[in-house]
Amino acid sequence: GHGTHCAGITAGTGAPDMVHVGVAPQAQLVGVKVLDSGGSGSFSTVMAGMEWTVDKKHVFNIRAASMSLGGPGAIEWTSSEEESVNRMGNRMMAEGIALFIAAGNNAVSAQIGTPGSAEDVITVGALDKSGSIAVYSSQGPTEEGRIKPNIAFIGSNVNAPDYNTGTGYVSLSGTSMATPGAAGLAALMYQANPDMSPFDVRNIMQETAIYRPCHYDFANEPCAEDLIPKNRQNNVYGHGETRAPESVAEAANYVFGLDMGMNISLQYEPTMDDKVHVGPGEGIDYSLTGDPVEVQWRTWDMRDTWMDLVEHDMGEEEVTITHTMLVDRLNELPDVEIEGNHTILLRSIRGPNASANMVTHIHVMGSEPLIDVEGGSGQGMVAALSFVVLLLAGVIGLLMFILYRNSTLDSNHRIGDFSAKVQDSSSHDANLLDTFQTKLNNSQTGSVADYASMTVAELKDVLKSKGLPFSGRKAELIERLTNEK
């Protein structure tokens, strides 16, 4: 029940009535169980779970982790196991995983235990709905004298999924509820800017937080940190109340300014598993608005970087990420299974500004590319292959006929006569094709000129009505219509 509630706070969809939606409802979750059903366990098991997360970070593209657990601060003074867990927490941050850990619910000073006392991790205190520190939230300093927590997040009376009910929700309170909320915010920040490190995430959250002195709203007696000029952290609130909009905006503006006038939208409805499935010869189509100069894309893997989509020309209203592009890119990332679930991001760029990142969860089918078409339909590939086969058969038949007609000529005349007949046949063939194309165009409802004056969306509607593939650039759509038999 505890894990279900925490998972729902991070990434719950809010189903069925969409009221209690998680902080990052499109985030993908990986469950790592280290405690029993009663909430008890050992530090060795916790350590094993943390090590597993680091080992599998590239398999599942893990960028943030939430740990709503911890041992009492007093044990830390005597336990070498706890010191090892703290070191592992620091290692997770260094390995590229933003680690959020609950401060604890002991309600007094110097009670932040392991692994929340680790130096680099993001330790989370709990706020009530008024923005004041919750009465139960543990306070620093740590046994080593560090000021903790780092930030404070809403943790009181949080509605999230109720275990084993299917559609039920329950309200719970604790730093256990605050921590997955902060981790969900990190997921949104990574969506805005996947190039950030866990330390970037921590620093942005701290810098954009609303500072609260220890005695804010009469929650505590004044503390020594209140006397420090321009102080930014204390042992009650950390750096203060975390602000989600400001944190995401700062992450988005880390390299580019955010231009909401540019937008990228997916042209497909996701399947039942909330993913776009793409196989050999297929692609994923996106619509563009705002006249971007460049379009870039990348995978969610932390080792990947943004790449220019060279297939995009300025002024085009669509772009396509093909199966071949995906396979080629994933092949460059070590130890990545190409077939299976992945996440890709796209962004539009114009000058110093960029659009919000478009995130798509995909399922790649097949690790070897076939002949790709610039569009999402594999039908275009089948039609193209059929046409090529028929054309080759026609050419072979023509050559065999010419050879047969020339078989009675002597060797001195065969070469010249053969060349002349090929030229004559080619000319005759071209005339036949011109005549056929004229008849074909006359039999259709629109001419090439008519199609050229239509928008991409209108062309796609015509193609759909004719049962033809409707993915690709405008020139390809027009060609497909004019070549229709």
XYZ file of C-alpha atoms in Angstrom:
485
model
C 0.000 0.000 0.000
C 2.798 2.434 0.850
C 4.565 1.804 -2.475
C 1.335 2.080 -4.457
C 0.516 5.413 -2.849
C 3.997 6.791 -3.479
C 4.005 5.603 -7.105
C 0.663 7.302 -7.684
C 1.946 10.597 -6.307
C 4.793 10.516 -8.813
C 3.075 9.263 -11.955
C -0.584 8.436 -11.303
C -2.909 8.969 -14.266
C -5.846 9.995 -12.077
C -8.086 7.293 -13.556
C -10.987 6.876 -13.671
C -12.186 10.447 -13.011
C -8.835 12.254 -13.570
C -9.080 14.177 -10.284
C -6.066 12.969 -8.293
C -3.432 13.083 -11.039
C 0.223 12.479 -10.204
C 2.898 15.147 -10.590
C 4.285 13.558 -13.793
C 1.466 11.374 -15.174
C 3.407 10.366 -18.304
C 6.503 9.241 -16.433
C 7.479 5.572 -16.720
C 7.915 3.768 -13.401
C 10.348 1.033 -12.349
C 9.512 -0.695 -9.065
C 12.370 -1.834 -6.806
C 11.117 -3.651 -3.707
C 13.510 -3.594 -0.746
C 11.096 -3.841 2.226
C 8.515 -6.455 3.168
C 4.739 -5.902 3.202
C 4.990 -4.569 6.730
C 7.530 -1.902 5.771
C 10.503 -3.595 7.438
C 13.837 -4.647 5.984
C 17.578 -4.465 6.334
C 20.154 -1.990 5.136
C 21.794 -4.755 3.140
C 18.578 -5.212 1.151
C 18.254 -1.453 0.659
C 21.867 -1.377 -0.524
C 21.189 -4.192 -3.002
C 18.203 -2.292 -4.414
C 20.264 0.859 -4.876
C 23.038 -1.095 -6.612
C 20.464 -2.767 -8.893
C 19.098 0.649 -9.861
C 22.541 1.873 -10.885
C 23.236 -1.347 -12.808
C 19.933 -1.064 -14.716
C 19.918 2.705 -15.298
C 20.593 2.361 -19.029
C 18.238 -0.590 -19.471
C 15.256 1.369 -18.126
C 16.612 4.914 -18.672
C 16.326 5.699 -14.962
C 16.903 9.409 -14.326
C 15.339 9.915 -10.880
C 14.675 7.726 -7.844
C 12.447 8.172 -4.801
C 13.147 6.455 -1.482
C 10.492 6.933 1.162
C 12.406 5.032 3.820
C 15.197 5.491 6.302
C 16.726 4.444 9.600
C 16.583 6.535 12.781
C 19.383 9.058 13.160
C 20.661 7.517 16.411
C 21.512 4.197 14.735
C 23.715 5.998 12.246
C 26.277 6.740 14.923
C 27.040 3.061 15.380
C 26.205 1.347 12.108
C 28.831 0.828 9.414
C 26.049 -0.516 7.163
C 24.326 2.853 7.233
C 27.540 4.594 6.272
C 27.777 2.275 3.254
C 24.198 3.094 2.264
C 24.985 6.816 2.458
C 27.977 6.332 0.192
C 25.759 4.430 -2.233
C 23.306 7.331 -2.227
C 26.098 9.708 -3.186
C 27.183 7.278 -5.879
C 23.683 7.208 -7.395
C 23.799 10.994 -7.778
C 27.244 10.764 -9.395
C 25.946 8.036 -11.737
C 23.288 10.377 -13.122
C 20.268 9.422 -10.984
C 18.635 12.241 -9.029
C 17.972 10.573 -5.666
C 15.178 11.943 -3.465
C 15.023 10.632 0.114
C 12.459 11.249 2.833
C 13.707 13.256 5.819
C 11.678 11.106 8.225
C 8.724 11.626 10.548
C 10.371 12.050 13.964
C 9.234 15.672 14.455
C 12.363 16.855 16.269
C 15.845 18.157 15.558
C 18.892 16.032 14.668
C 16.759 13.082 13.596
C 17.422 12.793 9.853
C 18.756 9.275 9.431
C 20.155 7.143 6.644
C 20.191 7.556 3.705
C 18.696 11.062 3.960
C 21.792 12.236 5.802
C 24.039 11.541 2.775
C 25.808 14.665 1.573
C 24.800 14.728 -2.111
C 21.274 13.298 -2.102
C 18.154 15.482 -2.195
C 16.549 15.131 1.234
C 12.878 16.159 1.356
C 10.946 17.559 4.302
C 7.140 17.733 4.372
C 4.855 20.774 4.290
C 1.222 21.005 5.233
C -1.316 22.587 2.881
C -0.602 26.079 4.263
C 3.059 25.877 3.258
C 4.311 25.511 6.831
C 6.555 22.671 7.918
C 4.492 19.641 8.948
C 4.605 18.904 12.664
C 5.969 15.399 12.032
C 8.753 16.326 9.568
C 12.232 15.418 10.858
C 14.815 18.174 11.113
C 18.586 18.429 10.853
C 21.417 18.653 11.456
C 22.820 15.244 10.601
C 25.282 13.406 12.814
C 28.063 14.862 10.648
C 26.716 18.385 11.190
C 25.228 18.850 7.715
C 22.220 21.117 7.280
C 19.295 19.009 6.100
C 16.741 18.737 4.501
C 17.515 20.233 1.097
C 13.947 21.173 0.163
C 10.395 20.898 1.473
C 7.413 19.629 -0.536
C 3.706 19.168 0.224
C 3.308 15.933 2.186
C 0.135 16.312 4.268
C -3.268 14.935 3.250
C -2.115 13.811 -0.186
C -4.631 11.789 -2.214
C -3.166 8.940 -4.249
C -4.146 5.374 -5.292
C -5.290 3.008 -2.560
C -3.689 -0.426 -2.662
C -5.646 -3.274 -4.223
C -8.846 -1.301 -4.844
C -8.530 -0.782 -8.574
C -10.131 2.668 -8.624
C -9.924 3.847 -5.006
C -7.899 6.717 -3.553
C -6.770 7.421 -0.008
C -5.344 10.474 1.774
C -2.058 9.973 3.647
C 0.529 12.245 5.252
C 4.276 12.011 5.776
C 7.637 12.830 4.298
C 6.989 9.581 2.418
C 4.345 11.506 0.443
C 6.493 14.605 -0.068
C 9.433 12.683 -1.518
C 7.738 11.065 -4.564
C 6.120 14.418 -5.313
C 9.547 16.037 -5.558
C 10.769 13.112 -7.695
C 7.829 13.654 -10.046
C 8.861 17.290 -10.371
C 12.351 16.103 -11.336
C 10.788 14.012 -14.120
C 9.087 17.144 -15.485
C 12.372 19.029 -15.299
C 14.164 16.266 -17.199
C 11.414 16.356 -19.801
C 12.062 20.082 -20.206
C 15.826 19.529 -20.377
C 17.227 15.981 -20.465
C 20.805 17.295 -20.551
C 20.796 18.231 -16.861
C 22.706 16.350 -14.192
C 21.149 15.384 -10.831
C 23.122 18.240 -9.285
C 21.555 20.655 -11.775
C 18.138 19.388 -10.718
C 18.963 19.797 -7.043
C 20.422 23.276 -7.512
C 17.471 24.531 -9.557
C 14.976 23.245 -7.006
C 16.923 24.896 -4.202
C 17.428 28.200 -6.006
C 13.792 28.576 -7.085
C 12.362 27.550 -3.706
C 10.601 30.117 -1.526
C 12.830 30.520 1.501
C 11.220 29.902 4.879
C 12.956 30.893 8.143
C 12.860 28.310 10.907
C 10.130 30.162 12.796
C 7.904 30.737 9.735
C 4.234 30.839 10.737
C 5.275 30.155 14.334
C 6.118 26.580 13.372
C 9.378 26.552 15.373
C 11.412 28.625 17.729
C 13.903 30.899 15.932
C 17.048 28.990 14.990
C 20.672 30.016 14.601
C 20.415 29.881 10.794
C 17.890 32.733 10.871
C 20.680 35.038 12.025
C 22.877 34.389 8.975
C 22.546 37.232 6.416
C 21.010 36.065 3.121
C 20.869 32.523 4.421
C 19.505 29.967 1.961
C 19.181 26.826 4.043
C 18.172 25.790 7.528
C 17.510 22.559 9.370
C 13.721 22.889 9.199
C 12.789 23.888 5.638
C 16.102 23.382 3.883
C 16.155 25.925 1.063
C 12.420 26.406 1.380
C 9.132 25.489 -0.267
C 9.719 23.892 -3.667
C 8.067 25.695 -6.590
C 7.185 23.413 -9.505
C 6.447 25.990 -12.261
C 9.602 27.953 -11.539
C 11.733 24.796 -11.404
C 10.459 23.498 -14.749
C 10.773 26.916 -16.409
C 14.347 27.298 -15.179
C 15.196 23.823 -16.469
C 13.651 24.613 -19.864
C 15.588 27.894 -20.097
C 18.901 26.316 -19.140
C 20.249 26.549 -22.719
C 17.455 28.024 -24.854
C 14.710 30.460 -24.065
C 11.246 28.850 -24.083
C 9.091 29.858 -27.072
C 5.497 28.691 -26.626
C 4.704 29.906 -30.139
C 6.491 26.864 -31.550
C 4.942 23.487 -31.018
C 5.399 19.857 -32.046
C 2.460 17.451 -31.973
C 2.238 13.729 -32.581
C -0.001 12.601 -35.446
C -0.865 9.233 -33.935
C -3.124 8.058 -31.190
C -1.080 5.860 -28.825
C -2.109 2.217 -28.525
C -3.524 0.523 -25.443
C -0.053 0.392 -23.883
C 0.271 4.173 -24.337
C 3.098 3.760 -26.851
C 3.585 4.310 -30.567
C 4.676 1.061 -32.232
C 7.120 1.410 -35.120
C 8.553 -1.401 -37.227
C 10.825 -1.759 -40.260
C 9.782 0.528 -43.101
C 7.628 2.661 -40.818
C 8.036 6.021 -39.129
C 6.522 8.408 -36.591
C 5.031 11.601 -38.015
C 4.906 14.942 -36.209
C 3.247 18.250 -37.104
C 5.124 21.533 -36.643
C 3.793 25.005 -35.919
C 5.618 28.287 -35.416
C 7.976 28.082 -38.437
C 11.036 26.551 -36.730
C 14.429 26.946 -38.366
C 15.716 23.646 -37.002
C 14.252 20.492 -35.503
C 16.338 18.335 -33.173
C 15.721 14.926 -31.632
C 17.319 12.492 -29.212
C 16.567 9.391 -27.183
C 15.927 9.566 -23.452
C 19.180 7.739 -22.699
C 21.384 9.969 -20.539
C 24.369 9.193 -22.780
C 22.634 10.538 -25.872
C 22.790 14.111 -27.195
C 20.577 16.318 -29.347
C 20.914 15.807 -33.116
C 19.745 18.031 -35.955
C 17.000 16.426 -38.005
C 18.674 17.060 -41.350
C 15.596 15.838 -43.235
C 13.700 18.937 -42.079
C 13.606 21.951 -44.389
C 12.542 25.356 -43.136
C 8.877 25.980 -43.853
C 7.851 22.326 -43.757
C 4.891 21.476 -41.589
C 5.861 17.905 -40.796
C 8.826 15.762 -39.795
C 9.241 11.998 -39.531
C 11.432 9.854 -37.309
C 11.878 6.600 -39.195
C 12.569 3.115 -37.925
C 15.970 3.239 -39.631
C 16.886 6.449 -37.790
C 15.888 4.876 -34.477
C 17.858 1.681 -35.093
C 20.938 3.600 -36.216
C 20.819 5.827 -33.148
C 20.188 3.045 -30.651
C 23.025 1.025 -32.177
C 25.404 3.804 -31.147
C 24.438 3.463 -27.483
C 26.295 0.591 -25.785
C 24.381 -2.269 -24.173
C 20.971 -1.080 -25.368
C 18.340 -3.550 -26.554
C 16.963 -2.069 -29.775
C 13.722 -4.026 -29.787
C 11.424 -2.932 -26.988
C 10.336 0.223 -25.227
C 12.130 3.537 -25.639
C 11.435 7.241 -25.268
C 12.362 9.954 -27.765
C 12.234 13.740 -27.547
C 11.893 16.384 -30.266
C 12.236 20.160 -30.096
C 11.921 23.044 -32.547
C 14.546 25.801 -32.568
C 14.473 29.336 -33.874
C 17.340 31.617 -32.924
C 17.992 31.613 -29.174
C 14.652 29.991 -28.370
C 13.258 26.471 -28.470
C 9.846 24.866 -28.133
C 8.828 22.695 -25.225
C 10.159 19.177 -25.738
C 7.761 16.714 -27.335
C 8.111 13.368 -25.535
C 6.973 10.141 -27.193
C 7.013 6.694 -25.631
C 7.615 4.163 -28.399
C 7.939 0.422 -28.931
C 10.539 -0.527 -31.546
C 9.757 -3.722 -33.451
C 12.695 -5.316 -35.244
C 16.364 -4.450 -34.868
C 17.194 -4.499 -38.589
C 15.835 -1.737 -40.830
C 14.160 -2.494 -44.148
C 13.493 0.076 -46.844
C 12.139 3.062 -44.959
C 9.621 5.502 -46.327
C 9.303 9.026 -44.978
C 6.066 8.471 -43.146
C 4.316 6.303 -40.639
C 2.751 3.765 -43.008
C 4.384 0.575 -44.166
C 1.870 0.385 -47.044
C 3.921 2.865 -49.021
C 6.896 0.511 -48.876
C 4.811 -2.456 -50.077
C 3.355 -0.430 -52.938
C 6.777 0.861 -53.928
C 8.298 -2.630 -53.910
C 5.405 -4.008 -55.962
C 5.831 -1.245 -58.534
C 9.587 -1.889 -58.771
C 9.043 -5.633 -59.264
C 6.467 -5.044 -62.001
C 8.706 -2.483 -63.700
C 11.674 -4.868 -63.676
C 9.516 -7.641 -65.080
C 8.377 -5.314 -67.862
C 11.936 -4.289 -68.722
C 13.143 -7.898 -68.774
C 10.238 -8.863 -71.026
C 10.988 -5.979 -73.380
C 14.673 -6.909 -73.620
C 13.842 -10.545 -74.273
C 11.464 -9.509 -77.053
C 14.103 -7.268 -78.628
C 16.722 -9.992 -78.403
C 14.353 -12.469 -80.032
C 13.553 -10.092 -82.900
C 17.243 -9.523 -83.526
C 18.346 -13.120 -83.236
C 18.331 -13.649 -87.026
C 20.552 -10.683 -87.824
C 24.213 -11.225 -88.574
C 26.850 -10.167 -86.045
C 27.904 -7.087 -88.057
C 24.474 -5.488 -87.684
C 23.261 -6.772 -84.317
C 24.836 -4.126 -82.086
C 23.674 -1.121 -84.095
C 20.250 -2.582 -84.792
C 19.830 -3.590 -81.146
C 20.676 -0.036 -79.993
C 18.281 1.464 -82.495
C 15.468 -0.810 -81.407
C 16.107 -0.086 -77.718
C 15.918 3.640 -78.454
C 12.805 3.152 -80.556
C 11.250 1.030 -77.818
C 12.196 3.564 -75.126
C 10.653 6.365 -77.155
C 7.548 4.292 -77.779
C 7.432 3.370 -74.092
C 7.667 7.050 -73.082
C 4.827 7.937 -75.459
C 2.705 5.165 -73.984
C 3.447 6.365 -70.474
C 2.629 9.981 -71.408
C -0.654 8.868 -72.939
C -1.440 6.704 -69.921
C -0.575 9.488 -67.477
C -2.772 11.954 -69.383
C -5.684 9.536 -69.236
C -4.968 8.869 -65.571
C -4.916 12.569 -64.679
C -8.087 13.171 -66.653
C -9.822 10.360 -64.781
C -9.042 11.857 -61.380
C -10.986 14.582 -59.609
C -7.950 16.857 -59.265
C -5.006 17.880 -61.406
C -1.390 18.358 -60.330
C -2.036 22.089 -60.157
C -5.106 21.523 -57.997
C -3.144 19.328 -55.612
C -0.276 21.817 -55.402
C -2.658 24.474 -54.139
C -3.894 22.248 -51.302
C -2.449 22.093 -47.793
C -0.738 19.000 -46.412
C -3.753 18.257 -44.218
C -6.115 18.498 -47.218
C -3.883 16.222 -49.274
C -3.874 13.673 -46.475
C -7.665 13.754 -46.315
C -7.848 13.006 -50.053
C -5.370 10.146 -49.682
C -7.315 8.727 -46.738
C -10.539 8.823 -48.744
C -8.830 6.859 -51.528
C -7.383 4.309 -49.116
C -3.812 5.342 -49.890
C -0.857 5.842 -47.520
C -0.964 9.415 -46.222
C 2.433 9.969 -44.601
C 5.252 11.995 -46.111
C 6.115 15.425 -47.392
C 3.840 17.504 -49.614
C 5.651 16.655 -52.844
C 5.386 12.956 -52.059
C 1.683 13.231 -51.275
C 1.038 14.968 -54.621
C 3.085 12.367 -56.458
C 1.147 9.589 -54.750
C -2.158 11.106 -55.827
C -1.126 11.764 -59.407
C 0.301 8.252 -59.741
C -2.835 6.596 -58.392
C -4.239 3.951 -60.749
